[in-house]
Short mmCIF file of C-alpha atoms in Angstrom, two decimals:
data_model
loop_
_atom_site.label_atom_id
_atom_site.label_comp_id
_atom_site.label_asym_id
_atom_site.label_seq_id
_atom_site.Cartn_x
_atom_site.Cartn_y
_atom_site.Cartn_z
CA GLN A 1 13.52 7.04 -16.63
CA LYS A 2 11.84 3.66 -16.43
CA GLU A 3 8.61 3.54 -18.38
CA VAL A 4 5.55 1.37 -18.52
CA GLU A 5 3.33 1.80 -21.54
CA GLN A 6 -0.32 0.87 -21.90
CA ASN A 7 -2.92 1.69 -24.50
CA SER A 8 -5.33 4.04 -22.77
CA GLY A 9 -8.36 2.60 -24.55
CA PRO A 10 -11.19 2.40 -24.03
CA LEU A 11 -11.20 -1.24 -24.96
CA SER A 12 -14.76 -2.37 -25.55
CA VAL A 13 -15.70 -6.05 -25.53
CA PRO A 14 -19.07 -7.78 -25.44
CA GLU A 15 -20.11 -9.70 -22.38
CA GLY A 16 -18.70 -13.22 -22.43
CA ALA A 17 -15.80 -12.37 -24.72
CA ILE A 18 -12.09 -12.41 -23.91
CA ALA A 19 -10.54 -9.07 -23.06
CA SER A 20 -6.84 -8.73 -23.80
CA LEU A 21 -4.86 -5.99 -22.09
CA ASN A 22 -1.26 -5.29 -22.99
CA CYS A 23 1.69 -3.60 -21.38
CA THR A 24 5.31 -2.98 -22.36
CA TYR A 25 8.13 -1.86 -20.11
CA SER A 26 11.49 -0.27 -20.72
CA ASP A 27 13.75 -1.76 -18.04
CA ARG A 28 15.06 -5.11 -19.25
CA GLY A 29 16.18 -5.95 -15.72
CA SER A 30 12.70 -5.80 -14.22
CA GLN A 31 11.76 -8.92 -12.32
CA SER A 32 8.25 -8.42 -10.93
CA PHE A 33 5.05 -7.49 -12.68
CA PHE A 34 1.58 -6.75 -11.42
CA TRP A 35 -1.89 -6.11 -12.71
CA TYR A 36 -4.22 -3.95 -10.66
CA ARG A 37 -7.86 -3.11 -11.28
CA GLN A 38 -9.19 0.32 -10.35
CA TYR A 39 -12.84 1.24 -10.35
CA SER A 40 -13.73 4.90 -10.73
CA GLY A 41 -13.18 6.75 -7.47
CA LYS A 42 -11.61 3.75 -5.76
CA SER A 43 -8.07 2.65 -5.06
CA PRO A 44 -6.31 -0.10 -7.03
CA GLU A 45 -6.85 -3.71 -6.09
CA LEU A 46 -4.37 -6.43 -6.95
CA ILE A 47 -5.47 -8.94 -9.56
CA MET A 48 -2.29 -10.86 -10.24
CA SER A 49 1.45 -10.84 -9.92
CA ILE A 50 3.83 -12.64 -12.25
CA TYR A 51 7.57 -13.14 -12.04
CA SER A 52 8.49 -15.86 -14.57
CA ASN A 53 8.10 -16.10 -18.31
CA GLY A 54 4.96 -17.83 -19.44
CA ASP A 55 1.38 -17.89 -18.31
CA LYS A 56 -0.14 -17.68 -14.85
CA GLU A 57 -3.81 -18.41 -14.43
CA ASP A 58 -6.16 -17.43 -11.61
CA GLY A 59 -9.82 -18.05 -12.25
CA ARG A 60 -10.91 -16.02 -15.27
CA PHE A 61 -7.62 -14.11 -15.36
CA THR A 62 -4.42 -15.13 -17.10
CA ALA A 63 -1.25 -13.09 -16.95
CA GLN A 64 1.37 -13.62 -19.61
CA LEU A 65 4.98 -12.51 -19.37
CA ASN A 66 7.64 -12.38 -22.05
CA LYS A 67 10.81 -10.84 -20.65
CA ALA A 68 12.68 -11.07 -23.95
CA SER A 69 10.05 -8.89 -25.59
CA GLN A 70 9.53 -6.82 -22.40
CA TYR A 71 5.85 -7.49 -22.63
CA VAL A 72 3.20 -8.47 -20.13
CA SER A 73 -0.46 -9.02 -20.79
CA LEU A 74 -3.67 -9.82 -18.96
CA LEU A 75 -6.44 -11.91 -20.44
CA ILE A 76 -9.91 -11.83 -18.93
CA ARG A 77 -12.10 -14.71 -20.04
CA ASP A 78 -15.89 -14.60 -19.99
CA SER A 79 -15.82 -10.84 -19.46
CA GLN A 80 -18.59 -9.44 -17.29
CA PRO A 81 -19.96 -5.90 -17.03
CA SER A 82 -18.50 -5.84 -13.50
CA ASP A 83 -15.04 -6.15 -15.07
CA SER A 84 -15.46 -2.65 -16.52
CA ALA A 85 -12.70 -0.64 -14.89
CA THR A 86 -9.24 0.77 -15.49
CA TYR A 87 -6.51 -1.85 -15.49
CA LEU A 88 -3.10 -0.74 -14.32
CA CYS A 89 0.09 -2.54 -15.22
CA ALA A 90 2.88 -2.08 -12.69
CA VAL A 91 6.52 -3.10 -12.81
CA GLY A 92 8.69 -3.48 -9.73
CA GLU A 93 11.95 -1.64 -9.55
CA TYR A 94 14.85 -1.25 -7.16
CA GLY A 95 13.76 -0.14 -3.72
CA ASN A 96 10.53 -2.09 -3.97
CA LYS A 97 8.87 0.77 -5.81
CA LEU A 98 6.32 0.18 -8.50
CA VAL A 99 6.22 2.02 -11.77
CA PHE A 100 2.66 2.23 -13.06
CA GLY A 101 1.38 2.53 -16.56
CA ALA A 102 -1.33 5.07 -17.27
CA GLY A 103 -3.93 2.31 -17.36
CA THR A 104 -6.30 0.86 -19.93
CA ILE A 105 -10.01 1.53 -19.63
CA LEU A 106 -12.03 -1.64 -20.22
CA ARG A 107 -15.73 -1.52 -21.01
CA VAL A 108 -17.70 -4.72 -21.10
CA LYS A 109 -21.04 -4.28 -22.81
CA SER A 110 -24.00 -6.46 -21.94
CA GLY B 1 -5.35 -11.16 4.45
CA ALA B 2 -3.26 -8.13 3.44
CA VAL B 3 -5.76 -5.45 4.40
CA VAL B 4 -4.73 -1.81 4.46
CA SER B 5 -6.96 0.89 5.90
CA GLN B 6 -6.86 4.66 5.54
CA HIS B 7 -8.48 7.36 7.57
CA PRO B 8 -10.20 9.62 6.83
CA SER B 9 -11.76 8.51 3.55
CA ARG B 10 -12.73 12.04 2.67
CA VAL B 11 -11.73 15.42 4.02
CA ILE B 12 -12.65 18.97 3.11
CA CYS B 13 -10.59 21.75 4.60
CA LYS B 14 -9.91 25.45 4.22
CA SER B 15 -6.81 26.71 2.48
CA GLY B 16 -3.89 27.07 4.87
CA THR B 17 -4.86 24.29 7.24
CA SER B 18 -3.00 21.02 7.77
CA VAL B 19 -4.49 17.61 7.19
CA LYS B 20 -3.26 14.30 8.56
CA ILE B 21 -3.98 11.01 6.81
CA GLU B 22 -3.39 7.67 8.51
CA CYS B 23 -2.49 4.42 6.79
CA ARG B 24 -2.62 1.15 8.70
CA SER B 25 -1.79 -2.42 7.78
CA LEU B 26 -4.39 -4.45 9.66
CA ASP B 27 -3.24 -8.03 9.41
CA PHE B 28 0.44 -7.87 8.57
CA GLN B 29 3.53 -5.91 9.48
CA ALA B 30 4.62 -3.48 6.82
CA THR B 31 8.29 -2.60 6.76
CA THR B 32 7.64 -0.29 3.87
CA MET B 33 4.69 1.90 3.03
CA PHE B 34 4.22 4.08 -0.01
CA TRP B 35 2.23 7.24 -0.55
CA TYR B 36 0.71 8.03 -3.92
CA ARG B 37 -1.31 10.88 -5.32
CA GLN B 38 -3.74 10.55 -8.18
CA PHE B 39 -5.34 13.42 -10.06
CA PRO B 40 -8.54 12.85 -12.08
CA LYS B 41 -8.05 10.65 -15.14
CA GLN B 42 -4.36 10.24 -14.40
CA SER B 43 -2.36 7.32 -13.11
CA LEU B 44 -0.84 6.99 -9.68
CA MET B 45 2.14 9.18 -8.91
CA LEU B 46 4.48 7.95 -6.19
CA MET B 47 5.17 10.69 -3.68
CA ALA B 48 7.39 8.96 -1.15
CA THR B 49 8.56 5.69 0.30
CA SER B 50 8.25 5.30 4.04
CA ASN B 51 10.32 2.81 6.00
CA GLU B 52 9.58 2.04 9.62
CA GLY B 53 11.88 3.90 11.96
CA SER B 54 13.66 5.96 9.32
CA LYS B 55 13.11 9.08 7.28
CA ALA B 56 10.93 8.87 4.22
CA THR B 57 12.43 8.98 0.76
CA TYR B 58 10.68 11.51 -1.43
CA GLU B 59 10.36 11.38 -5.19
CA GLN B 60 11.79 14.18 -7.26
CA GLY B 61 9.57 17.24 -7.23
CA VAL B 62 7.72 16.35 -4.02
CA GLU B 63 8.21 18.91 -1.26
CA LYS B 64 9.25 17.09 1.89
CA ASP B 65 8.42 20.07 4.10
CA LYS B 66 4.90 20.20 2.73
CA PHE B 67 4.16 16.50 2.81
CA LEU B 68 5.36 15.21 6.16
CA ILE B 69 5.55 11.44 6.49
CA ASN B 70 5.98 9.51 9.69
CA HIS B 71 6.26 5.73 9.91
CA ALA B 72 6.46 5.17 13.64
CA SER B 73 5.48 1.52 13.74
CA LEU B 74 5.25 -1.53 11.51
CA THR B 75 1.53 -0.99 11.07
CA LEU B 76 1.11 2.79 10.86
CA SER B 77 2.29 5.54 8.56
CA THR B 78 0.92 9.07 8.45
CA LEU B 79 0.98 11.72 5.77
CA THR B 80 0.44 15.33 6.84
CA VAL B 81 -0.31 17.87 4.15
CA THR B 82 0.82 21.14 5.70
CA SER B 83 -0.68 24.50 4.75
CA ALA B 84 -2.89 22.87 2.17
CA HIS B 85 -3.92 24.81 -0.92
CA PRO B 86 -6.53 24.09 -3.59
CA GLU B 87 -3.87 22.62 -5.89
CA ASP B 88 -3.25 19.94 -3.25
CA SER B 89 -6.77 18.64 -3.76
CA SER B 90 -6.33 15.08 -4.94
CA PHE B 91 -6.87 11.41 -4.16
CA TYR B 92 -4.14 10.25 -1.77
CA ILE B 93 -3.54 6.51 -1.58
CA CYS B 94 -1.17 4.55 0.59
CA SER B 95 0.12 1.06 0.04
CA ALA B 96 1.97 -1.35 2.25
CA ARG B 97 4.43 -4.09 1.54
CA ASP B 98 4.89 -7.32 3.44
CA ARG B 99 7.97 -7.97 5.49
CA PRO B 100 10.69 -9.18 3.14
CA SER B 101 11.36 -12.62 4.60
CA GLY B 102 9.90 -15.11 2.14
CA ALA B 103 7.37 -12.59 0.91
CA THR B 104 6.94 -11.11 -2.51
CA ASP B 105 7.22 -7.42 -3.12
CA THR B 106 3.51 -7.08 -3.65
CA GLN B 107 1.97 -3.80 -2.56
CA TYR B 108 -1.49 -3.74 -1.08
CA PHE B 109 -3.40 -0.50 -1.37
CA GLY B 110 -5.55 1.32 1.13
CA PRO B 111 -8.96 2.64 0.04
CA GLY B 112 -7.65 6.17 -0.46
CA THR B 113 -8.39 9.60 0.98
CA ARG B 114 -10.04 12.25 -1.13
CA LEU B 115 -8.78 15.68 -0.10
CA THR B 116 -10.60 18.82 -1.15
CA VAL B 117 -9.06 22.15 -0.21
CA LEU B 118 -11.40 25.12 -0.48
#
């Protein structure tokens, strides 16, 4: 059973700080990785995808992937109260399915 | 781009009735659509994978006769919850994947349908 692990949180950061969200996965052969944000009562929205080792930046978001360590992270710079949500890590598997982690609750305090 | 819609957004029904939920990809053709269920404070649980023109593939433990999936076109998939019971009350979310040629395997989610069975 492929697994994706996330710390459930809540992770609390002050406004303007960097929020660091982490995710580990069990399948060493995984090739695609995604971060989704989900506000309470809403469906997930895609933040970033990453496929290669290293960093990928998009605005205030940076995804980091280390396949050797089976680790993917999401950094949110200049965190805003509107970033408060549950962040879901997802790993692609055969058949184009995604395996989701349980999510990390982020709270940004103003 | 990559917009997925769902209808209805919310439905309340009596126990024993059937409910149909539609999922549409509005600006792209989706060869594959996925149906998820999410209970409060839990993560998404994949129910089934729906490929256009073929039978859906259900995840272990999901009753195919209870959750009927039809993917009749490249832009529309439907989920019918048959003989719904209170334990079926949940947040049902679909996602759609781009056609494979040159595209990533990114899934784009619809806004979800909240089902309440009385």
